[in-house]
Amino acid sequence: MSFWQKEIGIALLLFLAALVAGSLTGHVLLFVFLVMLGLWISQLFQISRFERWVSTGGRGKYPKATGIWEDIYYHVYRIKKNEKKRKKKLSKMIDQFRKSTEALPDAAVVLGAHDEIEWTNKAAREVLGLQQTDKGQRIPNLIRFPEFIRYLKSGHYDEAVMLPAPVDHSITLAVRIVKYGAGLRLLLAQDVTQLKKMERMRKDFVANVSHELRTPLTVLKGYLETMQDMDDGNSPLLTHSVQQMQGQTERMQHLVDDLLLLTRLETQQKKVQCVDIPALLNQICKESDALEIAAGRIELSLETDAHIVGEEQELRSAFTNLLGNALKYSSDDSKVKIRWHRSEDALMLDVEDQGEGIAAAEIPRITERFYRVEVKRSKKVNGTGLGLAIVKHVLMRHDAKLDIVSELGKGSRFSCCFPATRLCS
Ligand code: ADP
């Protein structure tokens, strides 16, 4: 029998007794009233005892009770016990998390909804110069680099921002913010000084080697031209050898030029101006049309006369590379369409060919330096594998992106999408 049934049973028995006693004495109502009063007082007593126990936090074992009250005490006691166990487990976990984040080599700062510091780890205090007492302070008041404040305000945290460490400007930090929870953000700062140094060494090395190769190449080219002039055609071997050497030096010249251009793109400051894109495209197409490979194949469609803010020489290189590829990687009688047009929020240059196309798996890789797709072709196609890397860099410097749509055997479309904010006419 459950406690409830037992409790109801007792109450019914008491009522029955009251009824019997009442009928015997002729005071039924009085007896029933007395039973109800008794039951009420006893419940009131139990409730007040329960309230006292709960109000003191339900500490210790519960008071002795009988019937349904024993059941209630037992359940509350069990809930409290489980709660205590859970709390203990949770605080142990939080403790472990704190210890591990405290030991992290990267700086970590928890920011509140108003950029106030909620928590910092040891590395954050060391490298960002924050103190334990800075809790509650707004971080832009403590880290005052304008690029950091811009990054913090922007709300776009996909990429990291590079900053000198506030405590030592020779240290470079890659600072990144990660959003989590309701309005909370985690700021992470990693020391990338060594990486930056290696990157600079790589750039310097490529720039120096490319630069140093220019002089010997010019000398070689000069001698080869002289040899060609002197060749009277009596020795086919000599004629062939000179031609081969000229082809290879030309290839090397392209490689060196492309590497130097890439280095310039990586290191030089941008010189921006308002570039007349229709005029530039007209010029590029005219120059290309004069080449044997392109004669009569290019269709230029200028749907807008929009000019954009940019660097003309860089844009010329990028567009020439895209057009050159479209011509190179398609048959000599197919058309190549160039379209300069405007959408709602972008200015687009599409270069479309009906050539060999690119396999979907290769598309993410073709903008990597020196990456060339291995395809068996009827004709040999020369290239350095640097053209699209140059295009990607130039577009990056113009806040633009490259979209590639391609189907094997059908053709490709390379679209340069410039944000409408670049419009200057
Ligand atoms: P390169 O043309 O000098 O090899 P790029 O960086 O310009 O180097 O191109 C990388 C690779 O991408 C090329 O080797 C080629 O396989 C592929 N590719 C580029 N443009 C096209 C195109 N329009 N159609 C088909 N394949 C292309």
Short mmCIF file of C-alpha atoms in Angstrom, two decimals, residues 1-423:
data_model
loop_
_atom_site.label_atom_id
_atom_site.label_comp_id
_atom_site.label_asym_id
_atom_site.label_seq_id
_atom_site.Cartn_x
_atom_site.Cartn_y
_atom_site.Cartn_z
CA MET A 1 0.00 0.00 0.00
CA SER A 2 1.36 3.39 -0.95
CA PHE A 3 1.81 6.19 1.57
CA TRP A 4 -1.03 8.13 -0.06
CA GLN A 5 -3.48 5.23 0.22
CA LYS A 6 -2.45 4.73 3.84
CA GLU A 7 -2.92 8.48 4.57
CA ILE A 8 -6.39 8.52 2.96
CA GLY A 9 -7.29 5.31 4.75
CA ILE A 10 -6.44 6.84 8.16
CA ALA A 11 -8.46 10.00 7.36
CA LEU A 12 -11.47 7.90 6.30
CA LEU A 13 -11.22 5.79 9.44
CA LEU A 14 -11.16 8.93 11.59
CA PHE A 15 -14.21 10.27 9.75
CA LEU A 16 -15.99 6.97 10.21
CA ALA A 17 -15.17 7.01 13.93
CA ALA A 18 -16.43 10.62 14.14
CA LEU A 19 -19.65 9.62 12.39
CA VAL A 20 -20.22 6.67 14.72
CA ALA A 21 -19.41 8.73 17.84
CA GLY A 22 -21.56 11.58 16.52
CA SER A 23 -24.56 9.37 15.81
CA LEU A 24 -24.28 7.81 19.27
CA THR A 25 -24.11 11.18 20.99
CA GLY A 26 -26.31 13.08 18.54
CA HIS A 27 -23.46 15.53 17.64
CA VAL A 28 -22.31 14.33 14.23
CA LEU A 29 -21.23 17.75 12.97
CA LEU A 30 -19.26 18.47 16.12
CA PHE A 31 -17.31 15.21 15.85
CA VAL A 32 -16.64 15.63 12.14
CA PHE A 33 -15.46 19.18 12.82
CA LEU A 34 -13.14 18.00 15.59
CA VAL A 35 -11.62 15.33 13.31
CA MET A 36 -11.07 17.89 10.52
CA LEU A 37 -9.53 20.34 12.98
CA GLY A 38 -7.19 17.64 14.30
CA LEU A 39 -6.11 16.66 10.80
CA TRP A 40 -5.60 20.29 9.82
CA ILE A 41 -3.49 21.08 12.92
CA SER A 42 -1.36 18.00 12.41
CA GLN A 43 -0.70 18.91 8.70
CA LEU A 44 0.05 22.52 9.72
CA PHE A 45 2.63 21.25 12.19
CA GLN A 46 4.25 19.03 9.53
CA ILE A 47 4.31 21.88 6.99
CA SER A 48 5.96 24.27 9.45
CA ARG A 49 8.58 21.61 10.35
CA PHE A 50 9.20 20.98 6.64
CA GLU A 51 9.48 24.72 5.92
CA ARG A 52 12.01 25.12 8.76
CA TRP A 53 14.13 22.25 7.43
CA VAL A 54 14.02 23.47 3.83
CA SER A 55 14.71 27.11 4.80
CA THR A 56 17.95 26.08 6.53
CA GLY A 57 19.07 24.54 3.23
CA GLY A 58 17.84 21.06 4.09
CA ARG A 59 21.16 20.46 5.76
CA GLY A 60 21.87 17.11 7.37
CA LYS A 61 19.48 14.22 7.70
CA TYR A 62 15.78 15.13 7.62
CA PRO A 63 13.65 15.15 10.84
CA LYS A 64 11.83 12.01 11.78
CA ALA A 65 8.36 11.88 10.22
CA THR A 66 5.70 9.32 9.47
CA GLY A 67 3.40 8.54 6.58
CA ILE A 68 3.43 10.69 3.47
CA TRP A 69 5.71 13.24 5.15
CA GLU A 70 8.48 10.71 5.53
CA ASP A 71 8.13 10.08 1.79
CA ILE A 72 8.30 13.81 0.99
CA TYR A 73 11.36 14.31 3.22
CA TYR A 74 13.07 11.35 1.64
CA HIS A 75 12.51 12.59 -1.94
CA VAL A 76 13.70 16.13 -1.19
CA TYR A 77 16.71 14.73 0.63
CA ARG A 78 17.56 12.52 -2.37
CA ILE A 79 17.22 15.41 -4.88
CA LYS A 80 19.49 17.54 -2.70
CA LYS A 81 22.05 14.78 -2.42
CA ASN A 82 22.13 14.27 -6.21
CA GLU A 83 22.35 18.02 -6.73
CA LYS A 84 25.33 18.18 -4.38
CA LYS A 85 27.06 15.36 -6.25
CA ARG A 86 26.45 17.11 -9.61
CA LYS A 87 27.74 20.41 -8.27
CA LYS A 88 30.89 18.73 -6.99
CA LYS A 89 31.48 17.09 -10.38
CA LEU A 90 30.85 20.36 -12.22
CA SER A 91 33.17 22.40 -10.04
CA LYS A 92 35.85 19.73 -10.48
CA MET A 93 35.42 20.02 -14.25
CA ILE A 94 35.55 23.82 -14.14
CA ASP A 95 38.64 23.60 -12.00
CA GLN A 96 40.34 21.26 -14.47
CA PHE A 97 39.30 23.51 -17.39
CA ARG A 98 40.72 26.56 -15.62
CA LYS A 99 43.96 24.76 -14.85
CA SER A 100 44.36 23.61 -18.46
CA THR A 101 43.52 27.01 -20.00
CA GLU A 102 45.80 28.64 -17.46
CA ALA A 103 48.61 26.40 -18.71
CA LEU A 104 47.86 27.10 -22.42
CA PRO A 105 50.81 28.58 -24.28
CA ASP A 106 48.40 30.88 -26.18
CA ALA A 107 46.81 33.89 -24.52
CA ALA A 108 43.08 33.49 -23.84
CA VAL A 109 40.69 36.21 -22.65
CA VAL A 110 36.95 35.82 -22.11
CA LEU A 111 35.10 38.98 -23.17
CA GLY A 112 31.62 39.99 -22.14
CA ALA A 113 28.92 41.60 -24.29
CA HIS A 114 30.42 45.09 -23.81
CA ASP A 115 34.03 44.06 -24.52
CA GLU A 116 34.74 43.86 -20.80
CA ILE A 117 37.31 41.36 -19.57
CA GLU A 118 35.72 38.49 -17.67
CA TRP A 119 38.67 36.15 -17.35
CA THR A 120 42.30 35.88 -18.51
CA ASN A 121 44.85 33.08 -18.46
CA LYS A 122 48.52 33.36 -17.47
CA ALA A 123 49.77 33.78 -21.08
CA ALA A 124 47.29 36.63 -21.64
CA ARG A 125 48.63 38.43 -18.62
CA GLU A 126 52.23 37.89 -19.76
CA VAL A 127 51.95 38.64 -23.45
CA LEU A 128 49.08 41.14 -23.53
CA GLY A 129 50.21 42.85 -20.33
CA LEU A 130 46.83 42.37 -18.63
CA GLN A 131 46.51 42.22 -14.83
CA GLN A 132 44.22 40.18 -12.61
CA THR A 133 42.75 43.52 -11.50
CA ASP A 134 41.78 44.42 -15.08
CA LYS A 135 38.71 42.19 -14.74
CA GLY A 136 35.64 44.20 -15.73
CA GLN A 137 37.68 46.76 -17.72
CA ARG A 138 36.88 47.19 -21.42
CA ILE A 139 39.65 45.62 -23.53
CA PRO A 140 39.87 48.49 -26.10
CA ASN A 141 40.95 50.73 -23.22
CA LEU A 142 43.90 48.43 -22.54
CA ILE A 143 44.92 47.20 -26.02
CA ARG A 144 44.83 50.37 -28.05
CA PHE A 145 46.15 49.33 -31.48
CA PRO A 146 43.74 50.82 -34.07
CA GLU A 147 43.74 47.62 -36.17
CA PHE A 148 42.70 45.64 -33.09
CA ILE A 149 39.91 48.08 -32.21
CA ARG A 150 38.67 47.97 -35.82
CA TYR A 151 38.74 44.15 -35.75
CA LEU A 152 36.89 44.03 -32.41
CA LYS A 153 34.19 46.42 -33.62
CA SER A 154 33.77 44.78 -37.03
CA GLY A 155 32.15 41.64 -35.60
CA HIS A 156 33.70 39.61 -38.48
CA TYR A 157 36.13 37.28 -36.85
CA ASP A 158 36.77 34.72 -39.62
CA GLU A 159 40.39 35.72 -39.95
CA ALA A 160 43.03 36.65 -37.40
CA VAL A 161 44.54 40.12 -37.09
CA MET A 162 48.31 40.55 -36.72
CA LEU A 163 49.46 42.80 -33.90
CA PRO A 164 52.69 43.56 -32.07
CA ALA A 165 52.53 42.31 -28.48
CA PRO A 166 51.76 45.23 -26.14
CA VAL A 167 54.55 44.14 -23.77
CA ASP A 168 57.21 43.68 -26.47
CA HIS A 169 56.76 45.09 -29.94
CA SER A 170 59.25 42.64 -31.46
CA ILE A 171 56.74 39.82 -30.83
CA THR A 172 54.03 39.39 -33.48
CA LEU A 173 50.69 38.06 -32.30
CA ALA A 174 47.94 36.52 -34.41
CA VAL A 175 44.80 37.59 -32.53
CA ARG A 176 41.53 35.85 -33.18
CA ILE A 177 38.10 36.12 -31.58
CA VAL A 178 35.68 33.20 -31.30
CA LYS A 179 32.03 33.81 -30.45
CA TYR A 180 30.27 31.46 -28.07
CA GLY A 181 27.31 31.38 -25.70
CA ALA A 182 25.05 34.39 -25.24
CA GLY A 183 27.14 37.42 -26.23
CA LEU A 184 30.39 35.92 -24.92
CA ARG A 185 33.60 35.90 -26.93
CA LEU A 186 36.94 34.21 -26.47
CA LEU A 187 39.98 36.16 -27.59
CA LEU A 188 42.98 34.01 -28.50
CA ALA A 189 46.43 35.40 -29.22
CA GLN A 190 49.21 33.23 -30.60
CA ASP A 191 52.87 34.18 -30.89
CA VAL A 192 53.67 33.90 -34.62
CA THR A 193 56.99 35.81 -34.58
CA GLN A 194 58.95 32.77 -35.74
CA LEU A 195 56.46 31.93 -38.49
CA LYS A 196 56.50 35.53 -39.74
CA LYS A 197 60.28 35.51 -39.71
CA MET A 198 60.39 32.32 -41.77
CA GLU A 199 57.82 33.72 -44.18
CA ARG A 200 59.92 36.85 -44.62
CA MET A 201 63.02 34.70 -45.19
CA ARG A 202 61.18 32.70 -47.85
CA LYS A 203 60.02 35.88 -49.59
CA ASP A 204 63.50 37.38 -49.44
CA PHE A 205 65.04 34.16 -50.75
CA VAL A 206 62.66 33.91 -53.72
CA ALA A 207 63.09 37.62 -54.47
CA ASN A 208 66.90 37.42 -54.31
CA VAL A 209 67.18 34.25 -56.38
CA SER A 210 64.80 35.57 -59.04
CA HIS A 211 66.65 38.86 -59.13
CA GLU A 212 70.06 37.20 -59.38
CA LEU A 213 68.88 34.96 -62.22
CA ARG A 214 67.97 37.93 -64.40
CA THR A 215 71.52 38.92 -65.37
CA PRO A 216 72.77 35.45 -66.43
CA LEU A 217 69.53 34.97 -68.35
CA THR A 218 69.99 38.23 -70.25
CA VAL A 219 73.59 37.24 -71.10
CA LEU A 220 72.47 33.78 -72.26
CA LYS A 221 69.70 35.25 -74.38
CA GLY A 222 72.14 37.69 -75.97
CA TYR A 223 74.62 34.95 -76.90
CA LEU A 224 71.83 32.74 -78.23
CA GLU A 225 70.59 35.55 -80.47
CA THR A 226 74.15 36.04 -81.80
CA MET A 227 74.45 32.30 -82.40
CA GLN A 228 71.15 32.32 -84.25
CA ASP A 229 72.33 35.19 -86.43
CA MET A 230 75.56 33.32 -87.18
CA ASP A 231 73.78 30.06 -87.99
CA ASP A 232 73.94 29.52 -91.75
CA GLY A 233 71.67 26.47 -91.60
CA ASN A 234 74.42 24.02 -92.59
CA SER A 235 74.22 22.17 -89.32
CA PRO A 236 70.66 21.00 -88.44
CA LEU A 237 71.93 19.89 -85.03
CA LEU A 238 73.18 23.39 -84.23
CA THR A 239 69.94 25.01 -85.47
CA HIS A 240 67.85 22.62 -83.36
CA SER A 241 70.04 23.08 -80.30
CA VAL A 242 69.87 26.87 -80.49
CA GLN A 243 66.10 26.73 -80.87
CA GLN A 244 65.78 24.42 -77.86
CA MET A 245 68.02 26.64 -75.76
CA GLN A 246 66.04 29.71 -76.77
CA GLY A 247 62.75 27.98 -75.82
CA GLN A 248 64.13 26.98 -72.42
CA THR A 249 65.63 30.41 -71.64
CA GLU A 250 62.33 32.01 -72.58
CA ARG A 251 60.54 29.64 -70.21
CA MET A 252 62.98 30.50 -67.47
CA GLN A 253 62.54 34.20 -68.18
CA HIS A 254 58.74 33.79 -67.72
CA LEU A 255 59.30 31.94 -64.48
CA VAL A 256 61.62 34.62 -63.12
CA ASP A 257 59.24 37.40 -64.23
CA ASP A 258 56.27 35.68 -62.58
CA LEU A 259 58.21 35.07 -59.36
CA LEU A 260 59.33 38.69 -59.22
CA LEU A 261 55.76 39.85 -59.83
CA LEU A 262 54.48 37.60 -57.03
CA THR A 263 57.16 38.96 -54.70
CA ARG A 264 56.16 42.52 -55.59
CA LEU A 265 52.50 41.66 -54.91
CA GLU A 266 53.42 40.27 -51.51
CA THR A 267 55.71 43.05 -50.42
CA GLN A 268 54.90 46.30 -52.17
CA GLN A 269 52.53 48.98 -50.96
CA LYS A 270 49.46 49.42 -53.15
CA LYS A 271 49.36 52.49 -55.40
CA VAL A 272 45.70 52.95 -56.08
CA GLN A 273 44.01 54.96 -58.78
CA CYS A 274 40.73 54.93 -60.68
CA VAL A 275 41.23 52.28 -63.38
CA ASP A 276 39.23 52.44 -66.60
CA ILE A 277 38.45 48.72 -66.88
CA PRO A 278 36.69 48.87 -70.28
CA ALA A 279 39.72 50.65 -71.79
CA LEU A 280 42.10 48.19 -70.13
CA LEU A 281 40.14 45.18 -71.43
CA ASN A 282 39.98 46.69 -74.93
CA GLN A 283 43.74 47.09 -74.89
CA ILE A 284 44.43 43.58 -73.55
CA CYS A 285 42.10 42.00 -76.12
CA LYS A 286 43.65 44.01 -78.95
CA GLU A 287 47.15 42.96 -77.91
CA SER A 288 46.10 39.32 -77.58
CA ASP A 289 44.22 39.38 -80.87
CA ALA A 290 47.50 40.14 -82.59
CA LEU A 291 48.84 36.77 -81.36
CA GLU A 292 48.46 33.81 -83.68
CA ILE A 293 46.77 31.68 -81.02
CA ALA A 294 44.00 34.27 -80.42
CA ALA A 295 43.20 35.65 -83.87
CA GLY A 296 39.46 36.18 -84.17
CA ARG A 297 38.65 34.10 -81.09
CA ILE A 298 38.01 36.76 -78.46
CA GLU A 299 34.52 38.20 -77.93
CA LEU A 300 34.52 41.18 -75.60
CA SER A 301 31.25 42.36 -74.13
CA LEU A 302 31.31 45.54 -72.05
CA GLU A 303 27.93 45.80 -70.30
CA THR A 304 29.02 48.57 -67.96
CA ASP A 305 31.58 51.31 -68.28
CA ALA A 306 32.38 51.05 -64.55
CA HIS A 307 35.88 52.07 -63.44
CA ILE A 308 37.27 50.65 -60.21
CA VAL A 309 39.76 51.78 -57.60
CA GLY A 310 42.88 49.68 -58.03
CA GLU A 311 46.37 49.23 -59.40
CA GLU A 312 46.34 49.16 -63.20
CA GLN A 313 49.50 47.09 -63.78
CA GLU A 314 48.38 44.43 -61.33
CA LEU A 315 44.91 44.20 -62.86
CA ARG A 316 46.49 44.02 -66.33
CA SER A 317 48.62 41.04 -65.22
CA ALA A 318 45.64 39.24 -63.68
CA PHE A 319 43.33 39.73 -66.66
CA THR A 320 46.09 38.86 -69.16
CA ASN A 321 46.78 35.63 -67.27
CA LEU A 322 43.09 34.64 -67.28
CA LEU A 323 42.71 35.41 -70.97
CA GLY A 324 46.01 33.66 -71.77
CA ASN A 325 44.84 30.52 -69.95
CA ALA A 326 41.44 30.54 -71.66
CA LEU A 327 43.20 30.68 -75.04
CA LYS A 328 45.88 28.14 -74.12
CA TYR A 329 43.61 25.48 -72.63
CA SER A 330 41.05 25.38 -75.46
CA SER A 331 41.16 24.45 -79.12
CA ASP A 332 42.48 26.98 -81.62
CA ASP A 333 39.09 27.49 -83.27
CA SER A 334 36.95 27.92 -80.12
CA LYS A 335 35.66 31.24 -78.82
CA VAL A 336 36.71 32.95 -75.59
CA LYS A 337 34.14 35.35 -74.11
CA ILE A 338 35.07 38.22 -71.85
CA ARG A 339 32.23 40.01 -70.07
CA TRP A 340 32.49 43.08 -67.84
CA HIS A 341 29.20 43.56 -66.04
CA ARG A 342 27.54 44.73 -62.85
CA SER A 343 25.32 42.90 -60.38
CA GLU A 344 23.58 44.43 -57.38
CA ASP A 345 26.59 44.47 -55.09
CA ALA A 346 29.50 43.46 -57.30
CA LEU A 347 31.40 44.26 -60.45
CA MET A 348 32.29 41.16 -62.35
CA LEU A 349 34.74 40.15 -65.02
CA ASP A 350 33.94 36.75 -66.56
CA VAL A 351 36.44 34.96 -68.77
CA GLU A 352 34.73 32.00 -70.36
CA ASP A 353 36.16 29.36 -72.68
CA GLN A 354 34.92 26.21 -74.38
CA GLY A 355 38.11 24.32 -73.67
CA GLU A 356 39.24 21.21 -71.85
CA GLY A 357 37.73 22.18 -68.47
CA ILE A 358 39.07 21.30 -65.04
CA ALA A 359 38.11 18.35 -62.82
CA ALA A 360 36.20 19.43 -59.69
CA ALA A 361 38.91 17.95 -57.43
CA GLU A 362 41.61 20.09 -59.09
CA ILE A 363 39.77 23.43 -58.82
CA PRO A 364 40.78 24.19 -55.19
CA ARG A 365 44.44 23.51 -56.06
CA ILE A 366 45.00 25.36 -59.33
CA THR A 367 45.62 28.71 -57.62
CA GLU A 368 48.52 27.21 -55.64
CA ARG A 369 51.99 28.20 -56.75
CA PHE A 370 53.52 25.86 -59.34
CA TYR A 371 50.43 23.66 -59.46
CA ARG A 372 49.70 22.44 -62.99
CA VAL A 373 47.03 19.88 -63.82
CA GLU A 374 48.43 16.75 -65.41
CA VAL A 375 46.41 16.30 -68.61
CA LYS A 376 47.31 14.39 -71.75
CA ARG A 377 46.96 16.95 -74.53
CA SER A 378 47.44 16.74 -78.25
CA LYS A 379 49.53 19.92 -78.14
CA LYS A 380 52.15 20.88 -75.57
CA VAL A 381 51.04 23.79 -73.39
CA ASN A 382 53.81 25.80 -71.79
CA GLY A 383 53.34 27.45 -68.45
CA THR A 384 54.93 28.19 -65.12
CA GLY A 385 52.05 27.23 -62.82
CA LEU A 386 52.24 30.71 -61.32
CA GLY A 387 49.59 32.51 -63.41
CA LEU A 388 46.58 31.80 -61.22
CA ALA A 389 48.59 32.38 -58.04
CA ILE A 390 49.27 35.89 -59.42
CA VAL A 391 45.56 36.32 -60.24
CA LYS A 392 44.58 35.27 -56.72
CA HIS A 393 47.06 37.68 -55.13
CA VAL A 394 46.03 40.60 -57.30
CA LEU A 395 42.35 40.00 -56.52
CA MET A 396 43.09 39.70 -52.81
CA ARG A 397 44.78 43.10 -52.94
CA HIS A 398 41.59 44.46 -54.54
CA ASP A 399 39.21 42.89 -51.97
CA ALA A 400 37.93 40.75 -54.82
CA LYS A 401 37.51 37.01 -55.12
CA LEU A 402 37.95 34.46 -57.86
CA ASP A 403 35.06 32.11 -58.68
CA ILE A 404 35.77 29.13 -60.89
CA VAL A 405 33.06 27.12 -62.60
CA SER A 406 34.25 24.37 -64.88
CA GLU A 407 33.16 21.15 -66.52
CA LEU A 408 35.55 18.64 -68.05
CA GLY A 409 35.37 18.69 -71.83
CA LYS A 410 32.93 21.63 -71.88
CA GLY A 411 34.92 24.63 -70.69
CA SER A 412 35.53 26.95 -67.76
CA ARG A 413 34.44 30.31 -66.45
CA PHE A 414 36.76 32.35 -64.25
CA SER A 415 34.93 35.25 -62.58
CA CYS A 416 36.64 38.09 -60.75
CA CYS A 417 34.09 39.62 -58.34
CA PHE A 418 34.98 43.11 -57.12
CA PRO A 419 32.87 44.63 -54.33
CA ALA A 420 30.69 47.55 -55.46
CA THR A 421 32.54 49.70 -52.91
CA ARG A 422 35.47 49.75 -55.40
CA LEU A 423 33.39 51.60 -57.98
#
